[in-house]
Short mmCIF file of C-alpha atoms in Angstrom, two decimals:
data_model
loop_
_atom_site.label_atom_id
_atom_site.label_comp_id
_atom_site.label_asym_id
_atom_site.label_seq_id
_atom_site.Cartn_x
_atom_site.Cartn_y
_atom_site.Cartn_z
CA MET A 4 -29.35 -38.27 36.69
CA GLY A 5 -30.30 -39.79 34.19
CA SER A 6 -32.63 -39.79 31.18
CA THR A 7 -34.92 -42.24 32.44
CA ARG A 8 -35.77 -39.87 35.42
CA HIS A 9 -39.32 -40.49 35.95
CA ASP A 10 -41.54 -43.57 36.17
CA GLN A 11 -42.75 -44.69 33.76
CA SER A 12 -45.67 -47.04 34.93
CA SER A 13 -46.80 -43.24 37.21
CA CYS A 14 -46.56 -41.33 33.97
CA HIS A 15 -48.97 -44.12 32.58
CA THR A 16 -50.95 -44.19 35.89
CA SER A 17 -52.13 -40.69 35.77
CA CYS A 18 -52.52 -40.48 32.31
CA SER A 19 -54.65 -43.56 32.61
CA LEU A 20 -57.21 -41.41 35.75
CA GLN A 21 -57.02 -38.49 33.53
CA SER A 22 -58.83 -40.30 30.25
CA ILE A 23 -61.17 -41.56 33.12
CA THR A 24 -61.93 -37.53 34.35
CA ILE A 25 -61.91 -36.90 30.17
CA ILE A 26 -64.03 -39.27 29.32
CA LYS A 27 -67.12 -38.79 32.10
CA SER A 28 -66.35 -35.22 30.88
CA VAL A 29 -67.56 -35.98 26.75
CA SER A 30 -70.15 -38.90 28.23
CA MET A 31 -72.71 -36.86 25.80
CA MET A 32 -70.32 -37.69 22.48
CA PRO A 33 -70.76 -40.86 21.07
CA HIS A 34 -68.92 -44.14 22.60
CA HIS A 35 -66.43 -44.47 19.88
CA LEU A 36 -65.49 -41.04 18.95
CA SER A 37 -65.41 -40.05 23.39
CA LEU A 38 -63.18 -42.74 23.58
CA TRP A 39 -60.89 -41.77 20.87
CA LEU A 40 -60.98 -37.88 22.00
CA ALA A 41 -60.74 -39.19 25.85
CA LEU A 42 -57.16 -41.49 24.53
CA ILE A 43 -56.06 -37.92 22.10
CA LEU A 44 -55.77 -35.76 25.05
CA SER A 45 -54.67 -37.85 27.64
CA LEU A 46 -51.53 -38.91 25.20
CA VAL A 47 -51.54 -35.04 24.56
CA SER A 48 -51.68 -34.15 28.92
CA CYS A 49 -49.21 -37.60 29.43
CA ASN A 50 -46.44 -35.86 27.16
CA GLY A 51 -46.59 -32.75 28.49
CA ARG A 52 -45.87 -34.01 32.17
CA GLN A 53 -42.40 -35.67 30.27
CA ASP A 54 -42.03 -32.55 28.79
CA ARG A 55 -41.99 -30.69 32.65
CA LEU A 56 -39.62 -33.64 33.47
CA ASP A 57 -37.42 -33.26 30.76
CA GLU A 58 -37.20 -29.46 31.23
CA ALA A 59 -36.63 -30.37 34.86
CA ASP A 60 -33.92 -33.03 33.99
CA ARG A 61 -32.66 -29.90 31.91
CA LEU A 62 -32.36 -27.19 34.59
CA LEU A 63 -30.40 -28.87 37.05
CA ARG A 64 -28.30 -30.23 34.72
CA THR A 65 -27.45 -26.15 33.93
CA ALA A 66 -27.36 -25.87 38.43
CA ASN A 67 -24.45 -28.27 37.91
CA MET A 68 -22.89 -26.77 35.35
CA ARG A 69 -22.71 -23.20 37.70
CA TYR A 70 -21.06 -25.31 40.10
CA ASN A 71 -18.97 -26.67 38.34
CA ALA A 72 -17.59 -22.97 37.14
CA GLY A 73 -17.89 -21.45 40.52
CA ARG A 74 -21.44 -19.46 40.29
CA TYR A 75 -22.82 -20.91 43.51
CA ASP A 76 -25.79 -18.54 43.44
CA ASP A 77 -26.70 -18.99 40.07
CA ALA A 78 -26.39 -22.46 40.48
CA VAL A 79 -28.93 -22.26 43.48
CA SER A 80 -31.38 -20.62 41.07
CA TYR A 81 -31.55 -23.23 38.91
CA ALA A 82 -31.88 -26.49 41.63
CA ARG A 83 -34.59 -24.47 43.06
CA ARG A 84 -36.79 -24.50 39.63
CA ALA A 85 -35.77 -27.99 39.34
CA PHE A 86 -36.83 -28.68 42.58
CA ASP A 87 -40.03 -26.84 42.77
CA GLU A 88 -40.92 -28.99 38.79
CA PHE A 89 -40.04 -32.30 40.69
CA PHE A 90 -41.96 -32.10 43.54
CA LYS A 91 -44.66 -31.07 42.08
CA LEU A 92 -45.01 -33.56 39.33
CA LEU A 93 -43.42 -36.57 41.56
CA GLY A 94 -43.97 -35.50 44.92
CA SER A 95 -41.29 -35.13 47.67
CA ASP A 96 -40.62 -38.73 48.43
CA ALA A 97 -39.47 -39.36 44.49
CA GLY A 98 -35.44 -40.24 44.00
CA GLU A 99 -35.59 -37.43 41.72
CA THR A 100 -36.56 -34.91 44.21
CA ILE A 101 -34.25 -36.52 47.12
CA ASP A 102 -30.95 -35.85 45.01
CA CYS A 103 -32.49 -32.78 44.03
CA ARG A 104 -33.49 -30.99 47.37
CA GLY A 105 -29.73 -32.92 48.18
CA ARG A 106 -27.86 -30.74 45.14
CA LEU A 107 -30.14 -27.45 46.26
CA SER A 108 -29.00 -28.19 49.81
CA GLU A 109 -25.22 -28.58 48.69
CA TYR A 110 -25.37 -25.22 46.91
CA LEU A 111 -27.09 -23.17 49.57
CA ARG A 112 -24.23 -24.23 51.82
CA LEU A 113 -21.33 -22.91 48.47
CA ALA A 114 -23.44 -19.98 48.84
CA GLY A 115 -23.36 -19.00 51.80
CA HIS A 116 -27.28 -19.14 52.55
CA LEU A 117 -26.63 -21.37 55.61
CA LYS A 118 -30.16 -21.28 56.96
CA GLU A 119 -31.81 -21.80 54.25
CA ALA A 120 -29.38 -25.01 53.49
CA THR A 121 -29.57 -26.56 57.13
CA GLU A 122 -33.53 -26.09 57.15
CA VAL A 123 -33.38 -27.87 53.49
CA SER A 124 -30.86 -30.88 54.86
CA ARG A 125 -33.17 -31.32 57.65
CA THR A 126 -36.23 -31.99 55.67
CA GLN A 127 -33.55 -34.13 53.75
CA VAL A 128 -32.76 -36.16 56.74
CA ILE A 129 -36.35 -36.74 57.70
CA ILE A 130 -37.55 -37.28 54.18
CA CYS A 131 -35.24 -40.38 53.68
CA PHE A 132 -35.84 -41.87 56.80
CA ARG A 133 -38.67 -42.29 55.59
CA ALA A 134 -38.50 -43.36 52.47
CA TYR A 135 -35.56 -45.56 52.72
CA GLY A 136 -35.29 -46.09 56.49
CA GLU A 137 -32.78 -46.38 59.55
CA ARG A 138 -29.60 -47.53 57.84
CA SER A 139 -30.08 -46.69 54.74
CA LEU A 140 -27.29 -45.22 52.41
CA SER A 141 -29.47 -42.25 51.26
CA LEU A 142 -29.97 -41.23 54.72
CA GLN A 143 -26.33 -41.60 55.88
CA THR A 144 -25.39 -39.91 52.80
CA ALA A 145 -28.38 -36.94 54.07
CA ARG A 146 -26.74 -36.56 57.43
CA LEU A 147 -23.10 -35.75 56.23
CA GLN A 148 -24.82 -33.04 54.09
CA LEU A 149 -26.51 -31.51 57.21
CA ALA A 150 -23.60 -32.15 59.02
CA ALA A 151 -21.81 -30.00 56.28
CA CYS A 152 -24.14 -27.39 56.82
CA LEU A 153 -24.10 -27.08 60.44
CA ARG A 154 -20.05 -27.39 60.65
CA ALA A 155 -19.80 -24.06 58.00
CA ASP A 156 -22.82 -22.50 60.85
CA LYS A 157 -20.13 -23.47 63.35
CA ALA A 158 -22.27 -25.74 64.46
CA TYR A 159 -19.55 -28.01 65.25
CA GLU A 160 -20.92 -30.21 68.00
CA GLU A 161 -23.92 -31.26 66.22
CA ALA A 162 -21.31 -31.62 63.26
CA GLU A 163 -19.90 -34.20 64.90
CA ALA A 164 -22.30 -36.17 66.55
CA LEU A 165 -24.16 -36.51 62.98
CA CYS A 166 -20.72 -37.08 61.29
CA ARG A 167 -19.82 -40.14 64.55
CA LYS A 168 -23.50 -41.55 63.54
CA ALA A 169 -23.04 -42.04 60.07
CA LEU A 170 -19.45 -43.56 60.25
CA LYS A 171 -20.66 -46.03 62.73
CA GLU A 172 -23.16 -47.10 61.14
CA CYS A 173 -21.30 -47.76 58.08
CA VAL A 174 -18.81 -49.19 59.92
CA GLU A 175 -21.11 -52.15 61.58
CA ASP A 176 -23.21 -52.39 57.71
CA PHE A 177 -20.02 -52.56 55.62
CA GLY A 178 -16.96 -52.33 56.82
CA ALA A 179 -14.47 -49.60 58.19
CA ASP A 180 -12.87 -50.17 54.59
CA GLY A 181 -16.76 -49.29 52.65
CA PRO A 182 -16.36 -46.49 50.30
CA ASP A 183 -19.28 -44.90 52.53
CA ALA A 184 -17.04 -45.26 55.76
CA MET A 185 -14.68 -43.65 54.91
CA SER A 186 -16.33 -40.65 53.33
CA ALA A 187 -17.99 -40.90 56.83
CA ARG A 188 -14.71 -40.45 58.03
CA GLN A 189 -13.59 -38.12 55.87
CA ALA A 190 -16.09 -35.40 57.03
CA LEU A 191 -15.34 -36.17 60.39
CA THR A 192 -11.83 -35.64 59.78
CA VAL A 193 -12.81 -31.75 57.92
CA VAL A 194 -15.04 -31.17 60.88
CA LEU A 195 -12.23 -31.92 63.57
CA SER A 196 -10.46 -29.51 61.62
CA GLU A 197 -12.14 -26.61 60.84
CA SER A 198 -13.30 -26.26 64.80
CA GLY A 199 -9.55 -26.47 65.55
CA ARG A 200 -9.33 -29.79 66.64
CA TYR A 201 -5.96 -30.65 64.38
CA SER A 202 -5.01 -33.49 66.33
CA GLU A 203 -7.87 -35.61 66.28
CA ALA A 204 -7.99 -34.67 62.51
CA ILE A 205 -4.67 -35.85 62.33
CA LYS A 206 -5.50 -39.20 63.92
CA GLU A 207 -8.61 -40.13 61.85
CA GLY A 208 -6.86 -38.58 58.48
CA THR A 209 -3.91 -41.50 59.37
CA ILE A 210 -6.86 -43.97 59.76
CA LEU A 211 -8.25 -43.01 56.96
CA LEU A 212 -4.77 -43.25 54.91
CA GLU A 213 -4.36 -46.43 56.06
CA LEU A 214 -7.96 -47.61 54.92
CA GLN A 215 -7.66 -46.75 51.92
CA ARG A 216 -4.36 -48.18 50.97
CA GLN A 217 -5.04 -51.02 52.55
CA ARG A 218 -7.97 -51.27 49.71
CA ASN A 219 -4.51 -51.14 47.52
CA MET A 220 -5.23 -47.40 46.51
CA GLY A 221 -1.87 -46.02 45.03
CA ASP A 222 -0.53 -42.54 46.12
CA THR A 223 -1.65 -41.34 42.60
CA TRP A 224 -5.24 -41.74 43.17
CA ASP A 225 -7.80 -39.01 43.72
CA SER A 226 -9.44 -39.95 47.17
CA VAL A 227 -5.75 -40.52 48.37
CA LEU A 228 -4.23 -37.47 47.35
CA ALA A 229 -7.56 -35.34 49.23
CA THR A 230 -6.47 -37.37 52.48
CA ARG A 231 -2.89 -36.52 51.99
CA THR A 232 -3.24 -32.91 51.89
CA ASN A 233 -6.05 -32.82 54.28
CA LEU A 234 -3.66 -33.98 56.09
CA ALA A 235 -0.18 -31.98 55.58
CA ALA A 236 -3.13 -28.94 55.84
CA ASP A 237 -3.46 -30.34 59.87
CA TYR A 238 0.20 -30.63 60.00
CA VAL A 239 0.54 -27.22 58.87
CA ASN A 240 -2.53 -25.49 61.03
CA GLN A 241 -1.09 -27.50 64.38
CA GLY A 242 2.23 -26.04 63.62
CA LEU A 243 4.38 -29.08 62.37
CA LEU A 244 5.31 -26.77 59.89
CA GLU A 245 8.65 -28.81 58.25
CA ILE A 246 6.03 -31.93 58.67
CA GLY A 247 3.83 -30.66 56.79
CA GLU A 248 6.31 -28.61 53.85
CA LYS A 249 7.79 -32.08 53.58
CA GLU A 250 4.52 -34.06 52.70
CA LEU A 251 3.28 -30.95 50.33
CA ARG A 252 6.17 -31.34 48.26
CA SER A 253 5.62 -34.84 47.61
CA ILE A 254 2.28 -34.46 46.49
CA LEU A 255 3.14 -31.48 44.64
CA GLU A 256 5.25 -33.66 42.80
CA VAL A 257 2.50 -35.92 42.00
CA ARG A 258 0.57 -33.87 40.93
CA ILE A 259 2.36 -31.85 38.45
CA LYS A 260 3.17 -35.50 37.25
CA ARG A 261 -0.37 -36.55 37.04
CA ASP A 262 -2.33 -33.59 36.50
CA GLY A 263 -0.26 -31.29 34.74
CA PRO A 264 1.35 -27.90 36.60
CA ASP A 265 -1.61 -25.41 35.67
CA HIS A 266 -4.48 -28.57 37.05
CA PRO A 267 -6.92 -26.28 39.89
CA ASP A 268 -6.16 -29.31 42.39
CA THR A 269 -1.95 -29.10 41.95
CA LEU A 270 -2.48 -24.98 42.82
CA ASN A 271 -4.51 -25.73 45.58
CA VAL A 272 -1.66 -27.86 46.85
CA GLU A 273 0.98 -24.86 46.15
CA SER A 274 -1.17 -22.58 47.64
CA TRP A 275 -0.67 -24.84 50.79
CA LEU A 276 3.07 -24.67 50.62
CA GLY A 277 2.83 -21.12 49.76
CA ASN A 278 1.21 -20.48 52.73
CA CYS A 279 2.81 -23.43 54.97
CA LEU A 280 6.38 -21.09 54.19
CA ARG A 281 5.16 -17.98 54.89
CA ASP A 282 4.06 -19.63 58.57
CA GLN A 283 7.76 -20.04 58.56
CA LYS A 284 8.64 -16.25 57.77
CA ARG A 285 10.11 -17.15 54.78
CA LEU A 286 8.36 -14.45 52.80
CA ASP A 287 10.92 -14.63 50.25
CA ASP A 288 9.91 -17.86 49.31
CA SER A 289 6.10 -17.65 49.72
CA LEU A 290 5.62 -14.27 47.26
CA PRO A 291 6.53 -15.95 44.54
CA ILE A 292 4.59 -19.51 45.10
CA LEU A 293 1.36 -17.48 45.81
CA ARG A 294 1.53 -15.11 43.39
CA LYS A 295 2.08 -17.74 40.50
CA VAL A 296 -1.08 -19.44 42.10
CA TRP A 297 -2.94 -16.69 41.91
CA GLU A 298 -2.07 -15.61 38.19
CA LYS A 299 -2.48 -19.17 37.62
CA SER A 300 -6.27 -19.64 38.73
CA VAL A 301 -7.37 -16.54 36.63
CA GLN A 302 -6.34 -18.66 33.66
CA ALA A 303 -7.26 -21.65 34.37
CA LEU A 304 -10.63 -20.75 36.51
CA GLY A 305 -11.49 -17.36 36.11
CA GLN A 306 -11.45 -14.39 38.43
CA ASN A 307 -14.30 -14.81 39.56
CA HIS A 308 -14.22 -18.39 40.88
CA PRO A 309 -14.12 -19.37 44.57
CA ARG A 310 -10.80 -20.56 44.54
CA THR A 311 -9.39 -17.96 42.41
CA LEU A 312 -10.49 -14.97 44.85
CA LYS A 313 -9.34 -16.81 47.74
CA SER A 314 -6.06 -17.86 46.21
CA CYS A 315 -5.73 -13.57 46.04
CA PHE A 316 -6.35 -13.01 49.23
CA ASP A 317 -3.96 -15.50 50.11
CA LEU A 318 -1.45 -13.21 47.65
CA ALA A 319 -2.98 -10.05 49.46
CA THR A 320 -1.92 -11.30 52.91
CA ILE A 321 1.70 -11.96 51.66
CA GLU A 322 2.23 -8.17 50.27
CA PHE A 323 1.17 -6.83 53.28
CA LEU A 324 3.61 -8.87 55.53
CA ASN A 325 6.09 -7.90 53.31
CA GLY A 326 5.37 -4.77 53.91
CA ASN A 327 3.94 -4.09 50.31
CA LYS A 328 0.58 -1.95 52.15
CA GLU A 329 -0.61 -0.71 48.86
CA GLU A 330 -0.91 -3.52 46.98
CA ALA A 331 -2.32 -5.64 49.21
CA ILE A 332 -5.27 -3.19 49.95
CA LYS A 333 -5.37 -3.24 45.72
CA LEU A 334 -5.56 -6.60 45.94
CA LEU A 335 -8.40 -7.08 48.75
CA ARG A 336 -10.41 -4.06 47.58
CA SER A 337 -10.87 -6.43 44.22
CA THR A 338 -11.21 -9.66 46.11
CA ALA A 339 -14.10 -8.02 48.07
CA GLU A 340 -15.66 -6.91 45.29
CA LEU A 341 -15.54 -9.62 43.31
CA SER A 342 -16.53 -11.92 46.36
CA ARG A 343 -19.77 -9.52 46.97
CA ILE A 344 -20.97 -9.57 43.67
CA HIS A 345 -20.52 -13.51 43.06
CA LEU A 346 -19.80 -15.39 45.68
CA GLY A 347 -22.59 -13.46 48.25
CA PRO A 348 -22.34 -10.89 51.39
CA GLN A 349 -22.67 -13.89 53.87
CA HIS A 350 -19.64 -15.99 52.08
CA SER A 351 -17.34 -17.18 54.38
CA THR A 352 -14.85 -15.67 51.69
CA THR A 353 -16.53 -12.29 51.61
CA MET A 354 -16.49 -11.50 55.17
CA ALA A 355 -12.75 -12.47 55.79
CA VAL A 356 -11.59 -10.55 52.70
CA GLN A 357 -13.69 -7.34 54.20
CA GLN A 358 -12.60 -7.56 57.66
CA ALA A 359 -9.04 -7.97 56.48
CA LEU A 360 -9.69 -5.35 54.22
CA GLU A 361 -11.43 -2.79 57.46
CA MET A 362 -8.09 -4.00 59.13
CA VAL A 363 -5.62 -2.88 56.63
CA GLN A 364 -6.51 0.58 55.79
#
């Protein structure tokens, strides 16, 4: 969102209308004085409006910083305040308001406020349809955001339908290898994977990877690495552990060379590798990997970041399987408390950790 967020012409129109009102209110004054006073007051009013738009912009940037730090509830708070300002000043259909509503929906979903996130996303779909039309990219983006909220709430059937509709229309309008069509296909693979349909997710992920390579995206591109990682994870979840391990080791080698051993994306691949080895009953190989991922996540992201909390949960699981029950309980208690504070009681990680803690105590 750039610095020229507001519409200068709408600002001038608003100021002109305010000038007329002010002129009427001072009509008893000498004519030249009333005009000068009206002009001064209208400029002050316009500057005040500009200040409020700048403040809304600052609030949204702050929300994004909180989001990047994994502080999702804080991101929601700032984004909500920014949205209220944009809505009051520019209206529901303005581009700035639509953009802010989309970000608010994402932050709400990540913070675990799924009911509100879904309601906001449904409104976004309606507004984008009204403002931009049936085949607009903004509408497709809104549909995919709604699908993400429904997926998080385990409403997989509706989420899948939205992804397939967005994918179909993007392919028809821009081609299967267009960026928006590939984003829709990526969203579809995630829905299929999280609903346990791993073979279908692998099929769609394989198509996506081939399309990316046809566009001359090399294996060091972020989007290609993300697709390969998701595919490897689906192989692991499908029980194709040797294939998954081989692919994860290949991706890890690229990540280390490109991003370094301590980068969060490198640690994410390493985490999947550790869990793959755990599923192969290779606990002695898995434990040091998952411990290293947790320790490096604390250093790189901080102990309260969602990825760090997930890595601590993974470490607690392998410690328990290795017979270290006391260490596992200690890690789970710490993770449960931090998740409650920083992710909220309704977040999926918080609930999963709490459930695991109740089972092992």
